[in-house]
Short mmCIF file of C-alpha atoms in Angstrom, two decimals:
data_model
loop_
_atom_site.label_atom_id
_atom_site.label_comp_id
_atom_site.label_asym_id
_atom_site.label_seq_id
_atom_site.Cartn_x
_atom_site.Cartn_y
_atom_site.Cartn_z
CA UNK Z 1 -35.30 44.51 32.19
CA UNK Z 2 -35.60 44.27 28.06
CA UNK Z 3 -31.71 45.87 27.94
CA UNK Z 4 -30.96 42.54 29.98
CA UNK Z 5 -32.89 40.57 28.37
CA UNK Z 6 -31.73 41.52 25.51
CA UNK Z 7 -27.73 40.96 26.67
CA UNK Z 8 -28.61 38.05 27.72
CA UNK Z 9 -30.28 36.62 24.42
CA UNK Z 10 -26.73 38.12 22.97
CA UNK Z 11 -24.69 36.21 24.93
CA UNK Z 12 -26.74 32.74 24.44
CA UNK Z 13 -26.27 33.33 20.56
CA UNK Z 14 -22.65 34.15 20.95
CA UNK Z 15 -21.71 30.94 22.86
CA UNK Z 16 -24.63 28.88 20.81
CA UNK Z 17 -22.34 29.98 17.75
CA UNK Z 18 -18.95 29.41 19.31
CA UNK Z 19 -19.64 26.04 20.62
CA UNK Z 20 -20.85 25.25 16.95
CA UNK Z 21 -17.14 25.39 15.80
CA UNK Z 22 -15.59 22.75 17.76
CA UNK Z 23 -14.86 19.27 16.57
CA UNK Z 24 -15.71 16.08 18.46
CA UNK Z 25 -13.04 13.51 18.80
CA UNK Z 26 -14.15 10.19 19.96
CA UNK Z 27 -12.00 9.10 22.80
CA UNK Z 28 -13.68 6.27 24.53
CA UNK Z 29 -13.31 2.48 24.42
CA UNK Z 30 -10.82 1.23 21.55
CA UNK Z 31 -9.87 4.75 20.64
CA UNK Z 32 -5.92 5.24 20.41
CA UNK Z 33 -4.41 7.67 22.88
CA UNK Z 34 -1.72 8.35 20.60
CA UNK Z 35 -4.27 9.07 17.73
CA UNK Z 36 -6.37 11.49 19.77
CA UNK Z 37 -3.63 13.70 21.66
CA UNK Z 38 -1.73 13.90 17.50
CA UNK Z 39 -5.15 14.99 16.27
CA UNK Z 40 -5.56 17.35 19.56
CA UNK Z 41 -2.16 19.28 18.85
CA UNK Z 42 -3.23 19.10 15.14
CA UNK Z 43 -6.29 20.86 15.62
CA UNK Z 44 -4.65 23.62 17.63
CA UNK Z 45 -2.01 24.26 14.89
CA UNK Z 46 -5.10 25.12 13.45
CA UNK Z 47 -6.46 27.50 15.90
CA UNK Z 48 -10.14 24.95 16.22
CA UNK Z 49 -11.58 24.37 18.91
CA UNK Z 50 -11.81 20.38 19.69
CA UNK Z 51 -13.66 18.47 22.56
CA UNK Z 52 -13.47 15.03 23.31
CA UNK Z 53 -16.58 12.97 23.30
CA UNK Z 54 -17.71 9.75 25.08
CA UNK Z 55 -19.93 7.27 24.14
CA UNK Z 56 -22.22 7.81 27.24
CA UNK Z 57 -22.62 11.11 25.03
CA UNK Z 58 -23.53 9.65 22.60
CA UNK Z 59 -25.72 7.15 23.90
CA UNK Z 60 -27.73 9.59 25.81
CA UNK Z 61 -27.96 12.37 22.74
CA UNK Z 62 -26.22 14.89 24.71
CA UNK Z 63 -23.81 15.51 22.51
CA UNK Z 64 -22.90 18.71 20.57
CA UNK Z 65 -25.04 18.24 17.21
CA UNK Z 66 -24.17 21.73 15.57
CA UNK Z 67 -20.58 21.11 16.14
CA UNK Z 68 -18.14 21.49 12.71
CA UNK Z 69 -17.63 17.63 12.23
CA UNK Z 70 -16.91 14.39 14.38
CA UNK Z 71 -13.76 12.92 14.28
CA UNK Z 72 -13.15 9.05 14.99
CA UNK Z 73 -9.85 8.31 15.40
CA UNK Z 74 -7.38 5.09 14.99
CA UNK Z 75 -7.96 2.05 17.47
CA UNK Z 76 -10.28 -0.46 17.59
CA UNK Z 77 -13.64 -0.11 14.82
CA UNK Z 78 -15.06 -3.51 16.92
CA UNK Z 79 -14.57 -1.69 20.13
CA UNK Z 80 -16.51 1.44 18.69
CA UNK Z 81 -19.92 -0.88 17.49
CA UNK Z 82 -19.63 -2.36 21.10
CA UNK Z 83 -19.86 0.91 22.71
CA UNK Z 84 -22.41 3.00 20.64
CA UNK Z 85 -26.17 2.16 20.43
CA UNK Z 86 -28.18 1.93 16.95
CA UNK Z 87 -30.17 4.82 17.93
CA UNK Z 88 -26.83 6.69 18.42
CA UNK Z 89 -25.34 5.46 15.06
CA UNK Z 90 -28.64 6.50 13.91
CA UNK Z 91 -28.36 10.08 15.00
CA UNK Z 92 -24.94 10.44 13.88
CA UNK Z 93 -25.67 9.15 10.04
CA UNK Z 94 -28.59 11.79 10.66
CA UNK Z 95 -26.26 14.38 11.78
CA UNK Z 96 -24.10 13.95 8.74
CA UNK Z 97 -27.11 13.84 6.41
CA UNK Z 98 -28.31 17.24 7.61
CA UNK Z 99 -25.15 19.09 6.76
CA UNK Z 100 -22.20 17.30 10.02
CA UNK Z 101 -19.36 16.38 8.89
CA UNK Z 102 -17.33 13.20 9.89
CA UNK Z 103 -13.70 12.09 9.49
CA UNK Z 104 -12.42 8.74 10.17
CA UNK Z 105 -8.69 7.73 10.62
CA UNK Z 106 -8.15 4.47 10.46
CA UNK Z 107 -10.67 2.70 13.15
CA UNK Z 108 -12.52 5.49 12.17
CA UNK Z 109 -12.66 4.68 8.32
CA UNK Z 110 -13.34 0.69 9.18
CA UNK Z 111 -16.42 2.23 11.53
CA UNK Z 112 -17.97 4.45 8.68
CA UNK Z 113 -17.79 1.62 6.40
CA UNK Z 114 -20.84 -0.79 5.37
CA UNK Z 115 -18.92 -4.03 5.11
CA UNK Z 116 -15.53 -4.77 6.65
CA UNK Z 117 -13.32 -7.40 5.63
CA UNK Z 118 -10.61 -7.80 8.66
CA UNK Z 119 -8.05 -10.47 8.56
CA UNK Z 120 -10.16 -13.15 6.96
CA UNK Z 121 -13.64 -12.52 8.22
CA UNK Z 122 -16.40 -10.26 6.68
CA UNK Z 123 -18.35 -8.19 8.98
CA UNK Z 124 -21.43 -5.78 8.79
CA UNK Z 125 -21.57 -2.27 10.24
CA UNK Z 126 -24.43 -0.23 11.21
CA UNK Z 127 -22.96 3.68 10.55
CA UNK Z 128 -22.66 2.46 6.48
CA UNK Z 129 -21.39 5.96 5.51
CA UNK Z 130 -18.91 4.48 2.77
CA UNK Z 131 -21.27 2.35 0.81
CA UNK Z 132 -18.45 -0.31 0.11
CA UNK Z 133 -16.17 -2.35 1.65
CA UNK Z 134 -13.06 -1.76 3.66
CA UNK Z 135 -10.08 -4.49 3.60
CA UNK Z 136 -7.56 -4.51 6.49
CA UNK Z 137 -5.25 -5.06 7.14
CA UNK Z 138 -2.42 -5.03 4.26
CA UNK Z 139 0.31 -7.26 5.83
CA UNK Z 140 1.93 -6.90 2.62
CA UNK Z 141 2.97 -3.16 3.94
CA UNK Z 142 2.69 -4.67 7.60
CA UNK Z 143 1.62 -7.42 9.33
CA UNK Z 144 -0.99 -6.25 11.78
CA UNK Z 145 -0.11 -5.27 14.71
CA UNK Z 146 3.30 -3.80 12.83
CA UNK Z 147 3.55 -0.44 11.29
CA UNK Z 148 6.07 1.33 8.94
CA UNK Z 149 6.33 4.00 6.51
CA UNK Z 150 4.99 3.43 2.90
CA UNK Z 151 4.39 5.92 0.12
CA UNK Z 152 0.80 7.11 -1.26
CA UNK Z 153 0.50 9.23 -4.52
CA UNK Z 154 -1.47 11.98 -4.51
CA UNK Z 155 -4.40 12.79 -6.72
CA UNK Z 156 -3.95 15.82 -8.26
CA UNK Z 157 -7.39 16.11 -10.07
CA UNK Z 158 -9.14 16.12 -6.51
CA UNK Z 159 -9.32 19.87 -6.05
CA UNK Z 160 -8.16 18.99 -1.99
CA UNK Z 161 -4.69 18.56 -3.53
CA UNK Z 162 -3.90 21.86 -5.11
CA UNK Z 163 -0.06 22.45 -4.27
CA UNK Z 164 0.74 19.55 -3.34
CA UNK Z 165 3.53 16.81 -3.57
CA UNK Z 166 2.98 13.93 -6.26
CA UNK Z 167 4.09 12.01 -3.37
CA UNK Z 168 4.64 11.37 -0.07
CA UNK Z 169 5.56 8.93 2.70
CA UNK Z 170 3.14 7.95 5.72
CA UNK Z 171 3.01 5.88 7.98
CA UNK Z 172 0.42 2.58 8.10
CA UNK Z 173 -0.90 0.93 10.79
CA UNK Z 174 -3.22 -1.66 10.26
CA UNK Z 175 -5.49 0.38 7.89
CA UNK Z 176 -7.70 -0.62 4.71
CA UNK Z 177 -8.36 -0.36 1.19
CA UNK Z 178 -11.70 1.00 0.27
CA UNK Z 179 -13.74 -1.08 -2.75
CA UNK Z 180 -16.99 0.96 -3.40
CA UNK Z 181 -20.23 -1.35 -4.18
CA UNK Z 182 -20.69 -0.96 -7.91
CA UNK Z 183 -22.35 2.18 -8.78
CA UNK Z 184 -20.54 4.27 -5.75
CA UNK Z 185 -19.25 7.37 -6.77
CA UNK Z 186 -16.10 8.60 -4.24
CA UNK Z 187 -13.39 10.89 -5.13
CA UNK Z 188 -10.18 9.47 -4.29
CA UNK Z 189 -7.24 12.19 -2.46
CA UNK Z 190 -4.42 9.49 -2.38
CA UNK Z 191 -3.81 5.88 -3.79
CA UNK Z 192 -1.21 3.25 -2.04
CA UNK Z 193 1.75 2.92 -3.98
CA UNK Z 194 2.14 -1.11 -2.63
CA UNK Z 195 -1.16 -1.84 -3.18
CA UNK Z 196 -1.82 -1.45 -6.84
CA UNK Z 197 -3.08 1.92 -6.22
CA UNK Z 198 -5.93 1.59 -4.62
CA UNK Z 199 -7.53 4.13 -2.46
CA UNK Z 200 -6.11 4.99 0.20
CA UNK Z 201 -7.74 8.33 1.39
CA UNK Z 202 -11.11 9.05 -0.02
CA UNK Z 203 -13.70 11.53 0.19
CA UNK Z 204 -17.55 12.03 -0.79
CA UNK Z 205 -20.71 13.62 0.09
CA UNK Z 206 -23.46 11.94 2.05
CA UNK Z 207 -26.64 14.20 1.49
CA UNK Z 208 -26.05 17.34 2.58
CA UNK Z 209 -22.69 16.65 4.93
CA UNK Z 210 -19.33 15.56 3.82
CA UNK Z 211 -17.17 12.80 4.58
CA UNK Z 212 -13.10 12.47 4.79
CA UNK Z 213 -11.50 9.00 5.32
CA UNK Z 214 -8.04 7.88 5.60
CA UNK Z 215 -5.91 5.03 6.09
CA UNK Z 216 -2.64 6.41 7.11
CA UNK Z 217 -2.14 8.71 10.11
CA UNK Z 218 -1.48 11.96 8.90
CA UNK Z 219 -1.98 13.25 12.30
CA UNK Z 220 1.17 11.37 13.49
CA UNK Z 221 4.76 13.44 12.73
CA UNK Z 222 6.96 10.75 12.84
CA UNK Z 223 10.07 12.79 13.23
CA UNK Z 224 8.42 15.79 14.74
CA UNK Z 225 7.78 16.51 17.88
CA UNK Z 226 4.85 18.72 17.48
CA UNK Z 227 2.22 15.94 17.52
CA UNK Z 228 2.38 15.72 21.29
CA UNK Z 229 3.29 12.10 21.05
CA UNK Z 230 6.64 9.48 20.51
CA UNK Z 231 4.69 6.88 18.87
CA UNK Z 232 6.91 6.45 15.40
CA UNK Z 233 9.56 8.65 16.44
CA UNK Z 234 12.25 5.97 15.12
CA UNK Z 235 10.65 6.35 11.97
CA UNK Z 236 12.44 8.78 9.57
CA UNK Z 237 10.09 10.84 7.88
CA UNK Z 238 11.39 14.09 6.34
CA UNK Z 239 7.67 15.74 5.58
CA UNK Z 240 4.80 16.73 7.17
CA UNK Z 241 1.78 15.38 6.45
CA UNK Z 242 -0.11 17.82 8.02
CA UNK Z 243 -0.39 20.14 4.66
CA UNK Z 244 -3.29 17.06 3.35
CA UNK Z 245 -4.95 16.30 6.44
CA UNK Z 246 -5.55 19.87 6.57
CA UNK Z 247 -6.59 20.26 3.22
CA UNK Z 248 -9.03 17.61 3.36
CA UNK Z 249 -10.66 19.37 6.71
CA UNK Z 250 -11.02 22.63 5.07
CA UNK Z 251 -12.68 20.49 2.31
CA UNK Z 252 -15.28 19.23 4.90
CA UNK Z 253 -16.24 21.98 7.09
CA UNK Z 254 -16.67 23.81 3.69
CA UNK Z 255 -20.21 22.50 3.91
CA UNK Z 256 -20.68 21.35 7.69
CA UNK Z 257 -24.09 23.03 8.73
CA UNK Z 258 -22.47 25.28 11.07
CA UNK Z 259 -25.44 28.02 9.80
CA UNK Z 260 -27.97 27.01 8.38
CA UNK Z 261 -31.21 29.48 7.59
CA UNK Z 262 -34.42 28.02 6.36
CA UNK Z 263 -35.76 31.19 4.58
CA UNK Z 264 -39.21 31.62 2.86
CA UNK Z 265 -38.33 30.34 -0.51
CA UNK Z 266 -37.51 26.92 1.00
CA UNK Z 267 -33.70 27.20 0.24
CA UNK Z 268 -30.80 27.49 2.58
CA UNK Z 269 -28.32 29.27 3.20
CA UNK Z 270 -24.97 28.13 5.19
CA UNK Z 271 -21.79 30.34 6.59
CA UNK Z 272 -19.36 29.23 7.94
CA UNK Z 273 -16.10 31.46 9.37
CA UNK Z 274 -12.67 29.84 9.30
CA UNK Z 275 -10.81 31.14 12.39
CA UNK Z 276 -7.52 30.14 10.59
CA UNK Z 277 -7.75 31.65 7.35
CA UNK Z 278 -9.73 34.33 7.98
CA UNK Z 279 -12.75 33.78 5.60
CA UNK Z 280 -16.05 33.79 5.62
CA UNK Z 281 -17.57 30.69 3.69
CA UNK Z 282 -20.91 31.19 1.79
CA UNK Z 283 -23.43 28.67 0.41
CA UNK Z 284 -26.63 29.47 -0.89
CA UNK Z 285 -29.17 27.09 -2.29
CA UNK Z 286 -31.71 29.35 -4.14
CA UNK Z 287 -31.92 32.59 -6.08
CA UNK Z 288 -28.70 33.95 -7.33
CA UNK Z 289 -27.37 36.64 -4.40
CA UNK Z 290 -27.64 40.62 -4.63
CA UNK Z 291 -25.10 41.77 -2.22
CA UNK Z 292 -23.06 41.33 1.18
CA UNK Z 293 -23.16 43.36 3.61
CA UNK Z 294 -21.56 43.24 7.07
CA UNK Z 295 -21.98 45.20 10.61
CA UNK Z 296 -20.04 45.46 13.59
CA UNK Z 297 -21.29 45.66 17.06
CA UNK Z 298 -22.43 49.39 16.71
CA UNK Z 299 -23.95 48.81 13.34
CA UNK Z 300 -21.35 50.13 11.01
CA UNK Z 301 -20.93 48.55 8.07
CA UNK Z 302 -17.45 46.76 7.59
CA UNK Z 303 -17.75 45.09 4.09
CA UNK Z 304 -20.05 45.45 1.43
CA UNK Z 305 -19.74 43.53 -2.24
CA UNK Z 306 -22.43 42.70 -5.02
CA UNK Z 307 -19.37 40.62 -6.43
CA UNK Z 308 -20.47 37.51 -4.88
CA UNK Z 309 -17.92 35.00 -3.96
CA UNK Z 310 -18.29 31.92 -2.26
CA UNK Z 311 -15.26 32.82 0.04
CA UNK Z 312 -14.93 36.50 1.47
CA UNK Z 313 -11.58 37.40 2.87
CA UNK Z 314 -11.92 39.37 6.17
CA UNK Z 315 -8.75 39.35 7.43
CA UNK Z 316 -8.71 43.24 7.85
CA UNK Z 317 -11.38 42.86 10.60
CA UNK Z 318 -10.28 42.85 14.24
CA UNK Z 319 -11.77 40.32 16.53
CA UNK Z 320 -15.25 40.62 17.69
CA UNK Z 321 -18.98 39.78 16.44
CA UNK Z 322 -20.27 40.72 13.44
CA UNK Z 323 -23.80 40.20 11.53
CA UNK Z 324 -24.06 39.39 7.90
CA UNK Z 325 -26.91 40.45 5.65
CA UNK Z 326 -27.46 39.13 2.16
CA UNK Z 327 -29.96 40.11 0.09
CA UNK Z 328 -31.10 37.99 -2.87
CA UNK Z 329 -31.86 39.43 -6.40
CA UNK Z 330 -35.39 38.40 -5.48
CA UNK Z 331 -35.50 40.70 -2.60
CA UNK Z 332 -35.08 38.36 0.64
CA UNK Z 333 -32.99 39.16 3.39
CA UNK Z 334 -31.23 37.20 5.05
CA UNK Z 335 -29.34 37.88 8.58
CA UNK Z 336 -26.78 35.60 10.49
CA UNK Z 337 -24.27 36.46 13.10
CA UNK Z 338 -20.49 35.03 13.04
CA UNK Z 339 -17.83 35.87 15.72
CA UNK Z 340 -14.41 36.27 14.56
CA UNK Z 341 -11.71 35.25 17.38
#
């Protein structure tokens, strides 16, 4: 009886953890179809798990709240406030604070905003994520409902944009400007090259979560048929712009509270594996770390270092669960258990 008990705990912690790595992608009222099957195909390039989510989700608090991040996508912002409750927009700003992360494309970025200015009229929104004001749409690149191709420059002091191009070209569709209240700090990962620079892509932390927004739909490969999807294909676009949508998501789930361990000195700890690259992410809030250590199944020990990084590659592991153990120079322990696909 305790051996299956104790399989049986096993197995609940397993699938507790994988269901913890998924991303939710909104995909009810006023969400684009287009959007969501582009990001869909994206994440799978990426080897993450995704799940769509509905706002009867939502509205009942049923929805995954350990997952990686939540992902609005383009559409309709209006349709999104219509469809969600306050307590729900509540419990996702909570979500974020507490370590979630969210990305918004578009609709997405107009929903996480405080203020939106659309098309002459000023509105308020309730998720207030971006603590500033979002102005759509720019018929100077196109007339809403129009879209086209327009460049952004990228910022190569945001440390999302290591390797990349100065420049590229994206495609805009109805999409904002972001003006931060004064006193807002936000890093900025591209600037529109028709709009007097302004920012075009943006990213901060909220509390303890993280936060991605962006204007043009880097999920969408105009002239590639990877995305799942024709919308654009007339468009001639030579890149991807995969490479900084990417980028920006390895920025965020960098600190989604996909582990988090409360330990005795009131700190916390958070791990996250990335299927993809094959590294274990580690963020500790407290004393300085002794050593990592890690087990298999059958208690062998796999890796040990007391050179601690914040990123450990374990690419020589084959799939399977492991545990971690760190121990901190003022002798706590700390164990968490990761499952590497």
């Amino acid at each position: 009886m305790k051996k299956l008990l104790r399989t049986l705990f096993t197995f609940i912690v397993i699938s507790f953890h994988l269901q913890s790595q998924e991303v939710l992608i909104y995909s009810d009222d006023g969400a684009w179809e287009d959007g969501i099957i582009a990001l869909e195909h994206f994440f799978d390039n990426q080897n993450v798990t995704h799940t769509r989510l509905y706002a009867a989700d939502l509205n009942a608090g049923t929805w995954n709240k350990e997952a990686l991040a939540i992902l609005f996508p383009g559409g309709y912002a209006y349709n999104y406030q219509l469809a969600i409750s306050l307590d729900a927009v509540d419990e996702i700003r909570s979500y974020i604070a507490n370590g979630g992360g969210y990305i918004g494309i578009c609709a997405g970025a107009y929903f996480a905003s405080k203020t939106v200015a659309w098309e002459g009229g000023v509105y308020p929104y309730e998720l207030g994520l971006f603590d500033g004001t979002a102005y759509g749409s720019l018929n100077y690149i196109a007339p809403w409902p129009n879209y086209t191709m327009t460049d952004i420059s990228i910022n190569q002091n945001n440390n999302i944009n290591k390797g990349s191009k100065d420049k590229i070209s994206v495609s805009y569709y109805g999409g904002p400007i972001f003006t931060p209240n004064p006193g807002v700090e936000i890093d900025t990962i591209a600037t529109w090259d028709s709009a007097e620079n302004t920012p075009a892509i943006i990213n901060f932390e909220y509390e303890k979560g993280r936060v991605l927004l962006l204007v043009p739909h880097l999920e969408v490969e105009e002239s590639d048929d990877r995305d799942g999807t024709e919308f654009a294909a007339e468009l001639d676009d030579v890149e991807s712009d995969w490479a900084i949508l990417e980028s920006g998501f390895k920025w965020l789930i960098n600190s989604s509270q996909t582990s988090v361990i409360n330990n005795s000195e009131g700190n916390d700890l958070r791990l996250f594996f990335n299927q993809s690259t094959n590294r274990l992410f580690v963020n500790y809030n407290g004393n300085e770390l002794k050593s990592i250590t890690i087990y298999n199944l059958n208690a062998e020990k796999v890796h040990y270092s007391d050179l601690i990084n914040s990123e450990i590659d374990l690419s020589h592991l084959i799939s399977g669960v492991y545990f971690v153990e760190l121990e901190t120079r003022g002798g706590v322990k700390i164990k968490r258990k990761f499952q590497k696909q």
